[in-house]
Amino acid sequence: MISRTLWNIEGKMQTSAEAFEEGVSHYPHWARYTRPN
């Protein structure tokens, strides 16, 4: 049960890390429209 909990935590951390990297890769696109000149 502990190993399953750790696996779930690793899975969530991996997912959030991938989402973070994806957000960083798309940052210039949306920042161009949301940030005033």
Short mmCIF file of C-alpha atoms in Angstrom, two decimals, residues 2-5 7 9-10 12-14 16 18 20-22 24-25 27 29-30 32-34 36:
data_model
loop_
_atom_site.label_atom_id
_atom_site.label_comp_id
_atom_site.label_asym_id
_atom_site.label_seq_id
_atom_site.Cartn_x
_atom_site.Cartn_y
_atom_site.Cartn_z
CA ILE A 2 2.87 2.39 0.77
CA SER A 3 4.58 1.56 -2.51
CA ARG A 4 1.32 2.21 -4.37
CA THR A 5 1.01 5.60 -2.66
CA TRP A 7 3.90 5.37 -7.19
CA ILE A 9 2.83 10.56 -5.99
CA GLU A 10 5.57 9.96 -8.57
CA LYS A 12 1.37 13.03 -10.24
CA MET A 13 4.77 14.72 -10.00
CA GLN A 14 5.70 13.44 -13.46
CA SER A 16 2.74 18.11 -13.31
CA GLU A 18 5.28 17.49 -18.07
CA PHE A 20 4.99 22.63 -16.52
CA GLU A 21 7.42 21.96 -19.38
CA GLU A 22 4.56 22.19 -21.87
CA VAL A 24 7.03 26.84 -20.54
CA SER A 25 7.32 25.77 -24.18
CA TYR A 27 4.96 30.66 -22.82
CA HIS A 29 2.86 32.44 -27.54
CA TRP A 30 0.34 33.38 -24.85
CA ARG A 32 2.67 37.89 -26.39
CA TYR A 33 -1.08 38.43 -26.09
CA THR A 34 -1.54 38.71 -22.32
CA PRO A 36 1.00 44.71 -22.62
#
